[in-house]
XYZ file of C-alpha atoms in Angstrom:
535
model
C 35.419 -4.408 -0.756
C 35.346 -2.760 -4.189
C 38.084 -0.158 -3.665
C 41.730 -0.586 -2.952
C 45.164 -0.736 -4.632
C 46.810 -3.585 -6.488
C 50.576 -3.843 -5.728
C 52.646 -5.437 -8.313
C 56.302 -6.294 -8.171
C 57.977 -6.965 -11.468
C 60.540 -9.812 -11.159
C 62.344 -8.630 -14.349
C 63.260 -5.294 -12.850
C 62.287 -5.509 -9.076
C 60.233 -2.418 -9.696
C 57.126 -2.054 -7.665
C 53.879 -0.487 -8.992
C 50.596 0.575 -7.449
C 47.399 0.363 -9.491
C 44.108 1.716 -8.207
C 41.066 -0.598 -7.895
C 37.818 1.151 -8.487
C 34.589 -0.956 -8.158
C 36.591 -4.030 -8.374
C 38.004 -2.934 -11.666
C 41.514 -1.805 -12.776
C 42.513 0.363 -15.816
C 44.248 -1.925 -18.404
C 46.163 1.107 -19.575
C 47.765 1.380 -16.003
C 49.816 -1.664 -16.891
C 51.588 0.177 -19.732
C 53.753 1.795 -16.994
C 55.294 -1.684 -16.230
C 58.299 -1.770 -18.615
C 61.413 -3.653 -18.853
C 64.648 -3.280 -20.833
C 64.342 -4.395 -24.455
C 67.870 -5.739 -24.819
C 67.855 -9.505 -25.446
C 64.127 -9.834 -25.839
C 62.008 -10.837 -28.838
C 61.371 -7.693 -30.704
C 57.709 -8.800 -31.080
C 57.291 -8.799 -27.239
C 57.662 -5.027 -27.301
C 58.492 -4.935 -23.624
C 59.554 -1.118 -23.750
C 55.983 -0.250 -24.565
C 54.643 -1.637 -21.359
C 52.874 -4.776 -20.037
C 50.060 -6.145 -22.301
C 47.033 -7.983 -21.039
C 45.988 -11.163 -22.890
C 42.557 -12.043 -22.753
C 41.324 -14.470 -25.597
C 37.617 -14.054 -26.167
C 37.380 -11.011 -23.834
C 36.459 -13.438 -20.973
C 37.535 -11.019 -18.231
C 37.708 -7.566 -19.943
C 35.233 -4.829 -19.591
C 35.279 -2.700 -22.670
C 32.928 0.207 -21.742
C 30.604 1.533 -18.988
C 27.042 0.906 -19.029
C 23.930 1.572 -16.977
C 21.608 -0.648 -18.892
C 21.697 -4.293 -17.814
C 22.977 -5.984 -14.722
C 23.851 -9.632 -14.814
C 24.840 -11.977 -12.123
C 25.716 -15.335 -13.729
C 26.307 -17.209 -10.519
C 22.868 -16.091 -9.068
C 20.873 -16.062 -12.260
C 19.996 -12.424 -11.983
C 19.007 -10.044 -14.858
C 17.982 -6.554 -14.330
C 17.058 -3.772 -16.761
C 17.787 -0.206 -15.443
C 17.622 -1.761 -11.893
C 14.319 -3.632 -12.441
C 14.407 -7.319 -12.024
C 12.847 -9.217 -15.085
C 10.761 -11.150 -12.674
C 8.854 -8.093 -11.734
C 7.666 -7.018 -15.147
C 8.048 -9.845 -17.732
C 4.201 -10.836 -17.544
C 3.042 -7.244 -17.994
C 5.470 -5.232 -20.025
C 4.837 -4.647 -23.784
C 7.510 -4.129 -26.330
C 6.961 -0.354 -26.166
C 7.358 -0.483 -22.460
C 10.730 -2.345 -22.186
C 12.055 -0.385 -25.156
C 11.327 2.946 -23.587
C 12.785 1.701 -20.230
C 16.023 0.531 -22.019
C 16.459 3.596 -24.262
C 15.196 6.447 -22.289
C 15.897 5.002 -18.761
C 12.430 4.875 -17.352
C 8.948 3.315 -17.814
C 6.786 5.298 -20.083
C 3.511 6.839 -19.013
C 0.353 6.185 -21.068
C 0.982 9.195 -23.300
C 4.641 8.267 -23.880
C 3.912 4.653 -24.693
C 1.236 5.578 -27.262
C 3.473 8.288 -28.786
C 6.309 5.583 -29.170
C 3.844 3.126 -30.735
C 2.641 5.745 -33.249
C 6.263 6.791 -34.207
C 7.150 3.207 -34.884
C 4.118 2.798 -37.069
C 4.818 5.934 -39.018
C 8.440 4.929 -39.568
C 7.266 1.576 -40.869
C 5.063 3.044 -43.589
C 6.092 4.147 -47.074
C 8.537 1.383 -47.617
C 10.977 2.150 -50.485
C 10.394 0.074 -53.581
C 14.068 -0.735 -53.702
C 13.992 -2.479 -50.298
C 11.070 -4.674 -51.445
C 12.957 -5.564 -54.827
C 16.232 -6.329 -52.949
C 14.560 -8.705 -50.599
C 12.398 -10.321 -53.317
C 15.375 -10.865 -55.550
C 16.637 -13.690 -53.309
C 15.592 -17.274 -53.933
C 12.718 -18.052 -51.712
C 14.724 -20.735 -49.968
C 17.597 -18.315 -48.991
C 18.000 -17.707 -45.294
C 15.919 -14.813 -43.996
C 18.819 -13.291 -42.168
C 20.569 -12.575 -45.419
C 17.321 -11.180 -46.878
C 16.941 -8.855 -43.885
C 20.715 -7.647 -44.099
C 20.188 -6.897 -47.724
C 16.933 -5.025 -47.057
C 18.566 -2.928 -44.321
C 21.405 -2.121 -46.819
C 18.755 -0.995 -49.347
C 17.295 1.262 -46.566
C 20.665 2.910 -46.317
C 21.076 3.269 -49.956
C 17.796 5.162 -50.083
C 19.093 7.764 -47.686
C 22.996 8.114 -48.230
C 22.935 11.274 -46.346
C 22.299 9.286 -43.163
C 25.744 7.725 -43.513
C 28.472 9.947 -41.757
C 31.245 8.928 -44.176
C 28.967 9.891 -47.255
C 28.072 13.154 -45.389
C 31.692 13.901 -44.548
C 30.809 14.717 -41.037
C 29.701 13.378 -37.651
C 25.873 13.025 -37.552
C 25.102 11.350 -34.329
C 27.622 11.527 -31.521
C 26.583 14.006 -28.836
C 23.554 14.788 -31.064
C 20.680 13.246 -29.044
C 17.756 14.633 -30.900
C 18.958 13.110 -34.042
C 19.871 9.914 -32.277
C 16.409 9.502 -30.954
C 14.825 10.033 -34.232
C 17.017 7.645 -36.057
C 16.450 4.976 -33.292
C 12.771 4.899 -34.306
C 13.664 4.527 -38.008
C 16.070 1.750 -37.272
C 13.719 -0.300 -35.220
C 10.855 0.191 -37.626
C 13.082 -0.656 -40.724
C 14.281 -3.833 -38.986
C 10.644 -4.959 -38.614
C 9.696 -4.112 -42.172
C 12.604 -6.177 -43.485
C 11.782 -9.140 -41.274
C 8.187 -9.102 -42.583
C 9.162 -8.750 -46.237
C 11.582 -11.823 -45.773
C 9.019 -13.910 -43.987
C 6.374 -13.276 -46.838
C 8.793 -13.769 -49.480
C 9.869 -17.159 -48.139
C 6.332 -18.224 -47.677
C 5.286 -17.009 -51.102
C 2.652 -14.579 -49.954
C 2.184 -10.909 -50.694
C 3.893 -8.460 -48.243
C 1.535 -6.406 -46.111
C 1.953 -2.975 -44.460
C 1.652 -2.524 -40.743
C -1.718 -2.157 -39.038
C -1.787 1.466 -37.835
C -3.955 0.878 -35.013
C -1.927 -1.977 -33.451
C 1.212 -2.505 -31.438
C 4.617 -3.439 -32.556
C 4.279 -7.056 -31.509
C 0.752 -7.417 -33.090
C 2.367 -6.184 -36.173
C 5.157 -8.536 -35.877
C 2.662 -11.345 -36.473
C 0.781 -9.308 -38.962
C 3.493 -8.357 -41.391
C 5.104 -11.839 -41.424
C 1.727 -13.350 -42.411
C 1.415 -15.293 -39.170
C -2.338 -14.839 -38.760
C -5.470 -16.798 -38.230
C -6.818 -17.961 -41.598
C -10.363 -17.464 -40.544
C -9.942 -13.835 -39.233
C -6.748 -12.626 -40.966
C -5.507 -11.371 -37.719
C -2.876 -12.573 -35.301
C -4.040 -14.797 -32.378
C -4.164 -12.464 -29.305
C -2.850 -15.380 -26.984
C 0.166 -15.959 -29.245
C 0.850 -12.208 -29.175
C 0.843 -12.345 -25.342
C 3.168 -15.281 -25.289
C 5.558 -13.288 -27.568
C 5.192 -10.307 -25.485
C 6.341 -12.043 -22.424
C 9.212 -13.791 -24.236
C 10.453 -10.535 -25.511
C 10.291 -8.967 -22.132
C 12.745 -11.785 -20.932
C 15.259 -11.192 -23.724
C 15.168 -7.557 -24.517
C 18.895 -7.278 -23.618
C 21.682 -9.176 -22.057
C 24.534 -6.814 -21.926
C 27.590 -6.904 -24.016
C 26.799 -10.114 -26.019
C 28.822 -10.922 -29.082
C 26.405 -9.285 -31.358
C 25.976 -6.183 -29.132
C 29.689 -5.884 -29.074
C 29.770 -6.076 -32.859
C 27.131 -3.373 -33.016
C 29.221 -1.111 -30.577
C 32.367 -1.918 -32.528
C 30.869 -0.346 -35.449
C 29.418 2.495 -33.276
C 32.862 3.342 -32.052
C 33.734 4.556 -35.517
C 30.703 6.790 -35.452
C 28.952 4.849 -38.216
C 25.271 4.877 -38.640
C 23.058 2.588 -36.597
C 21.753 0.652 -39.598
C 25.391 -0.237 -40.567
C 26.043 -1.160 -36.950
C 22.864 -3.334 -36.994
C 24.050 -5.160 -40.055
C 27.314 -5.976 -38.343
C 25.446 -7.346 -35.310
C 23.243 -9.462 -37.395
C 26.261 -10.918 -39.379
C 27.889 -11.745 -36.078
C 24.927 -12.992 -34.449
C 23.994 -15.608 -37.077
C 27.034 -17.688 -36.140
C 26.223 -21.028 -34.575
C 27.870 -19.951 -31.233
C 25.396 -17.110 -30.986
C 21.778 -16.706 -32.173
C 22.377 -19.147 -35.001
C 22.602 -21.816 -32.139
C 18.774 -21.475 -31.723
C 18.153 -22.459 -35.385
C 20.783 -25.157 -35.187
C 19.409 -26.407 -31.955
C 15.830 -26.611 -33.273
C 16.901 -28.468 -36.392
C 19.039 -30.931 -34.259
C 15.893 -31.492 -32.140
C 14.056 -32.562 -35.272
C 16.977 -34.746 -36.339
C 17.091 -36.633 -33.077
C 13.502 -37.935 -33.830
C 12.398 -38.858 -30.269
C 13.510 -38.551 -26.705
C 14.444 -42.169 -26.620
C 17.404 -41.211 -28.908
C 18.730 -38.513 -26.513
C 21.027 -40.817 -24.403
C 22.936 -41.840 -27.510
C 23.346 -38.087 -28.494
C 24.646 -37.250 -25.061
C 27.321 -39.955 -25.142
C 28.377 -38.737 -28.681
C 28.669 -35.206 -27.279
C 30.921 -36.468 -24.436
C 33.188 -38.167 -26.903
C 33.350 -34.949 -28.902
C 31.619 -36.719 -31.877
C 28.628 -34.242 -31.815
C 27.773 -30.614 -30.897
C 24.989 -29.949 -28.292
C 23.461 -26.754 -29.275
C 21.706 -24.674 -26.569
C 23.875 -25.937 -23.767
C 26.424 -23.826 -21.778
C 26.638 -20.101 -21.417
C 29.373 -17.527 -21.136
C 27.683 -15.747 -18.338
C 25.260 -18.002 -16.498
C 26.839 -20.822 -14.477
C 23.445 -21.828 -12.997
C 20.069 -22.379 -14.678
C 19.429 -19.662 -17.088
C 16.753 -17.378 -15.501
C 15.080 -16.827 -18.753
C 14.158 -20.601 -18.949
C 12.574 -20.465 -15.501
C 10.123 -17.867 -16.598
C 9.720 -19.194 -20.282
C 8.705 -22.591 -18.844
C 5.357 -21.100 -17.946
C 4.971 -20.144 -21.571
C 5.957 -23.562 -22.851
C 3.500 -25.144 -20.391
C 0.700 -23.083 -21.781
C 1.591 -23.877 -25.298
C 1.497 -27.505 -24.511
C 3.979 -29.574 -22.710
C 3.333 -32.530 -24.965
C 4.844 -30.774 -27.982
C 7.305 -33.540 -29.341
C 10.239 -31.003 -29.763
C 9.774 -29.679 -26.221
C 9.796 -33.351 -24.976
C 13.217 -33.928 -26.708
C 14.615 -30.638 -25.393
C 13.456 -31.456 -21.769
C 15.087 -34.878 -21.912
C 18.356 -33.537 -23.105
C 18.214 -31.016 -20.208
C 17.258 -33.756 -17.722
C 19.923 -36.266 -18.707
C 22.766 -33.548 -19.028
C 21.798 -31.851 -15.727
C 22.540 -35.179 -13.917
C 25.612 -36.204 -15.940
C 29.008 -35.560 -14.184
C 30.530 -34.504 -17.509
C 28.204 -31.436 -17.762
C 27.818 -30.952 -13.931
C 31.531 -30.724 -13.274
C 31.930 -28.211 -16.023
C 29.026 -26.180 -14.723
C 27.152 -26.492 -17.952
C 23.521 -25.787 -17.920
C 20.900 -25.285 -20.684
C 20.611 -21.757 -22.058
C 17.537 -20.281 -23.656
C 18.552 -21.518 -27.181
C 17.656 -25.006 -26.327
C 14.043 -24.110 -25.750
C 13.471 -20.626 -27.554
C 13.188 -22.318 -31.096
C 10.535 -24.741 -29.869
C 8.539 -21.707 -28.510
C 8.745 -19.779 -31.875
C 7.702 -22.807 -33.981
C 4.802 -23.472 -31.483
C 3.827 -19.725 -32.314
C 3.816 -20.428 -35.915
C 7.181 -19.110 -36.938
C 9.553 -21.272 -39.237
C 12.834 -22.429 -37.859
C 14.987 -20.420 -40.139
C 13.493 -17.093 -38.912
C 14.138 -17.824 -35.293
C 17.657 -16.065 -35.183
C 16.213 -13.011 -36.896
C 13.386 -12.933 -34.433
C 15.785 -13.064 -31.550
C 17.775 -10.297 -32.796
C 14.588 -8.246 -33.457
C 13.640 -8.993 -29.842
C 16.892 -7.332 -28.888
C 16.419 -4.331 -31.089
C 15.373 -1.982 -28.146
C 18.437 -3.029 -26.182
C 20.845 -2.593 -29.172
C 19.436 0.853 -29.789
C 19.773 1.537 -25.899
C 23.464 0.644 -26.053
C 23.979 2.710 -29.174
C 22.399 5.788 -27.511
C 24.435 5.346 -24.486
C 27.597 5.058 -26.586
C 26.729 8.278 -28.511
C 26.432 10.103 -25.215
C 29.962 9.051 -24.061
C 33.372 10.269 -25.112
C 34.428 8.745 -28.455
C 36.959 5.895 -28.236
C 37.382 3.769 -31.327
C 37.669 0.067 -30.408
C 40.933 -1.278 -31.645
C 42.101 -4.397 -29.725
C 45.754 -5.242 -29.628
C 47.054 -8.656 -30.758
C 49.515 -11.037 -29.136
C 51.938 -11.593 -32.061
C 53.793 -14.904 -31.957
C 55.206 -15.015 -35.376
C 58.689 -14.392 -36.683
C 60.280 -10.865 -36.851
C 62.893 -10.779 -39.652
C 65.656 -8.467 -40.469
C 65.853 -4.929 -39.094
C 62.685 -3.164 -39.959
C 63.631 0.008 -38.157
C 66.518 0.629 -40.468
C 64.517 0.263 -43.748
C 61.654 2.212 -42.161
C 63.886 4.926 -41.225
C 65.302 5.402 -44.792
C 61.797 5.474 -46.387
C 60.547 7.832 -43.640
C 63.300 10.259 -44.125
C 62.592 10.521 -47.879
C 58.921 10.966 -47.319
C 59.515 13.767 -44.815
C 61.630 15.500 -47.481
C 59.098 14.987 -50.205
C 56.270 16.128 -47.902
C 58.297 19.419 -46.952
C 58.535 20.391 -50.606
C 55.051 19.130 -51.646
C 56.417 17.080 -54.471
C 56.661 13.274 -54.843
C 58.776 13.243 -57.965
C 62.005 12.555 -56.125
C 60.597 10.043 -53.774
C 62.526 6.777 -54.080
C 61.214 3.335 -53.266
C 62.695 1.363 -50.377
C 63.835 -1.378 -52.785
C 66.694 0.218 -54.819
C 66.417 -2.535 -57.542
C 62.939 -1.131 -58.456
C 63.767 2.576 -58.263
C 64.057 3.197 -62.068
C 61.040 1.002 -62.924
C 58.852 2.528 -60.384
C 59.877 6.126 -61.195
C 59.194 5.525 -64.918
C 55.983 3.789 -64.171
C 54.740 6.541 -61.931
C 55.528 9.225 -64.483
C 53.826 7.115 -67.379
C 50.870 6.477 -65.132
C 50.332 10.195 -64.368
C 50.557 11.030 -68.052
C 48.130 8.197 -68.906
C 45.534 9.063 -66.235
C 45.584 12.696 -67.401
C 45.216 11.764 -71.083
C 42.395 9.303 -70.236
C 40.594 11.945 -68.313
C 41.069 14.584 -70.943
C 39.864 12.170 -73.656
C 36.799 11.106 -71.528
C 35.800 14.686 -70.909
C 36.002 15.465 -74.694
C 34.109 12.298 -75.740
C 31.196 12.538 -73.364
C 31.038 16.381 -73.106
C 28.633 15.899 -70.250
C 28.557 16.636 -66.587
C 28.064 13.383 -64.543
C 26.181 13.483 -61.335
C 24.782 10.856 -58.997
C 21.470 9.772 -60.430
C 18.325 10.243 -58.300
C 16.558 7.200 -56.956
C 14.617 5.727 -59.675
C 16.296 7.679 -62.477
C 18.050 5.908 -65.299
C 21.845 5.691 -64.878
C 23.818 7.684 -67.226
C 25.231 5.128 -69.709
C 28.977 4.736 -70.091
C 30.031 5.658 -73.617
C 31.012 2.607 -75.743
C 34.398 2.770 -77.337
C 34.471 3.016 -81.172
C 35.639 0.002 -82.987
C 39.389 -0.616 -82.586
C 39.502 2.025 -79.702
C 40.620 0.709 -76.265
C 37.892 1.412 -73.544
C 38.999 4.337 -71.358
C 36.802 2.919 -68.559
C 38.702 -0.400 -68.782
C 42.133 1.258 -68.987
C 41.530 3.684 -66.111
C 40.543 0.671 -63.871
C 43.682 -1.135 -65.075
C 45.668 1.950 -64.219
C 44.003 2.292 -60.774
C 45.128 -1.303 -60.049
C 48.725 -0.420 -61.169
C 48.526 2.729 -58.997
C 47.686 0.591 -56.054
C 50.483 -1.713 -56.702
C 52.887 1.191 -56.985
C 51.876 2.880 -53.919
C 52.424 -0.320 -51.969
C 56.030 0.163 -53.025
C 56.423 3.611 -51.753
């Protein structure tokens, strides 16, 4: 039974409330009606504003509606748009699953080819600034940081795609534009991954092969090719195809939520993607795949696994790739990926270590009683290294695998009513003095100043600083005006944003003994910030 009514009696007031249950879900805002007298309570509890819901880590809070991915952690079920991954993981290309997730249905032959060509076109003519930014990193730098910087450089090449820079909404409820920028974002992501991989390997970057698929080019642009043919191994491409079909989306993961958090402000998708990548690289998320892989190497051999397990139980070591927020049974992705691992060779030394960890932990009461099972991070790094990718690029590849899913969530959000994500906090610190009184005095003065359109008579809340602040504000106004007039007279030029590749207009050097107006203006801005904090 999914529908009903939740009856609540508040012991503080004896009031009774009825909250509708729809599809086994209640509206959190409904609890704001449950209020109590404020007298005698801690001001921070804000009881007069209604009952708050405390959910650390959002373990039982749905933050948006979605039609993309259904998960049943107790049964180990994953469905994309109502399709079980078991039904398509062996046959669906990246273009297939991406089209399904974003545009809600499997593509026909013409649509699939059109998507492939669109992604190819968007990946061509890479801006020089993007290449330079990535190659400016030390070759030993993590590829994730190179990719993030490369994506930021893409944004810098097209500032008009940034809503704040354009001073208007560009994407919300504008589906034709959304669909175009989705292609550009997925393509730019692939380009930056390719540039990062080649830079780390010390080989020249290479453009996409215009006649091939997105996954073929994933190997090609990263330099992961057969040395004798200069082309990716078709079997390896097929292994990656199936792996990516299994992991194209997993609902509101941490990184997806980070992406949508940015999207709720109506930011551009590249900025949202940068947020998702930054969050995903933590060792509790996609960074766990890299950490797990490196820890498997450090273990040495499967004979050392029992000692590791005991250290984990004593909380002396961290077991990466074990336990999952959603799945309380065997991760279904592992069940299917096992076939890929078997085809790659079950005698792989790291795979042997991973399987020994899984075997021992699955039989140990410590893990069994806590319903802890291996997740895909325990094995996925082994698969990527077996396919020729280096350990440090594994988290980036996992995020790229999710690119279609991320774009699908973004497109869905752009078609829904806007609602900026702004979680509340449960404040447990001290509340001092009577903030309402001091606020009321300042607010009254501000309303008066606003009504007459003049800040000259606005006092500060701290009377001991009134004279100093008033004098400083007047002096600062005069100084800023004088600095601006002097700068205009000195340069006698009209400044504008330089075009891409054009030399920047040099800042005029001060004459000997003359203070720098640029420096003094910066100092004055800092002073203004300080003064404004007093108002």
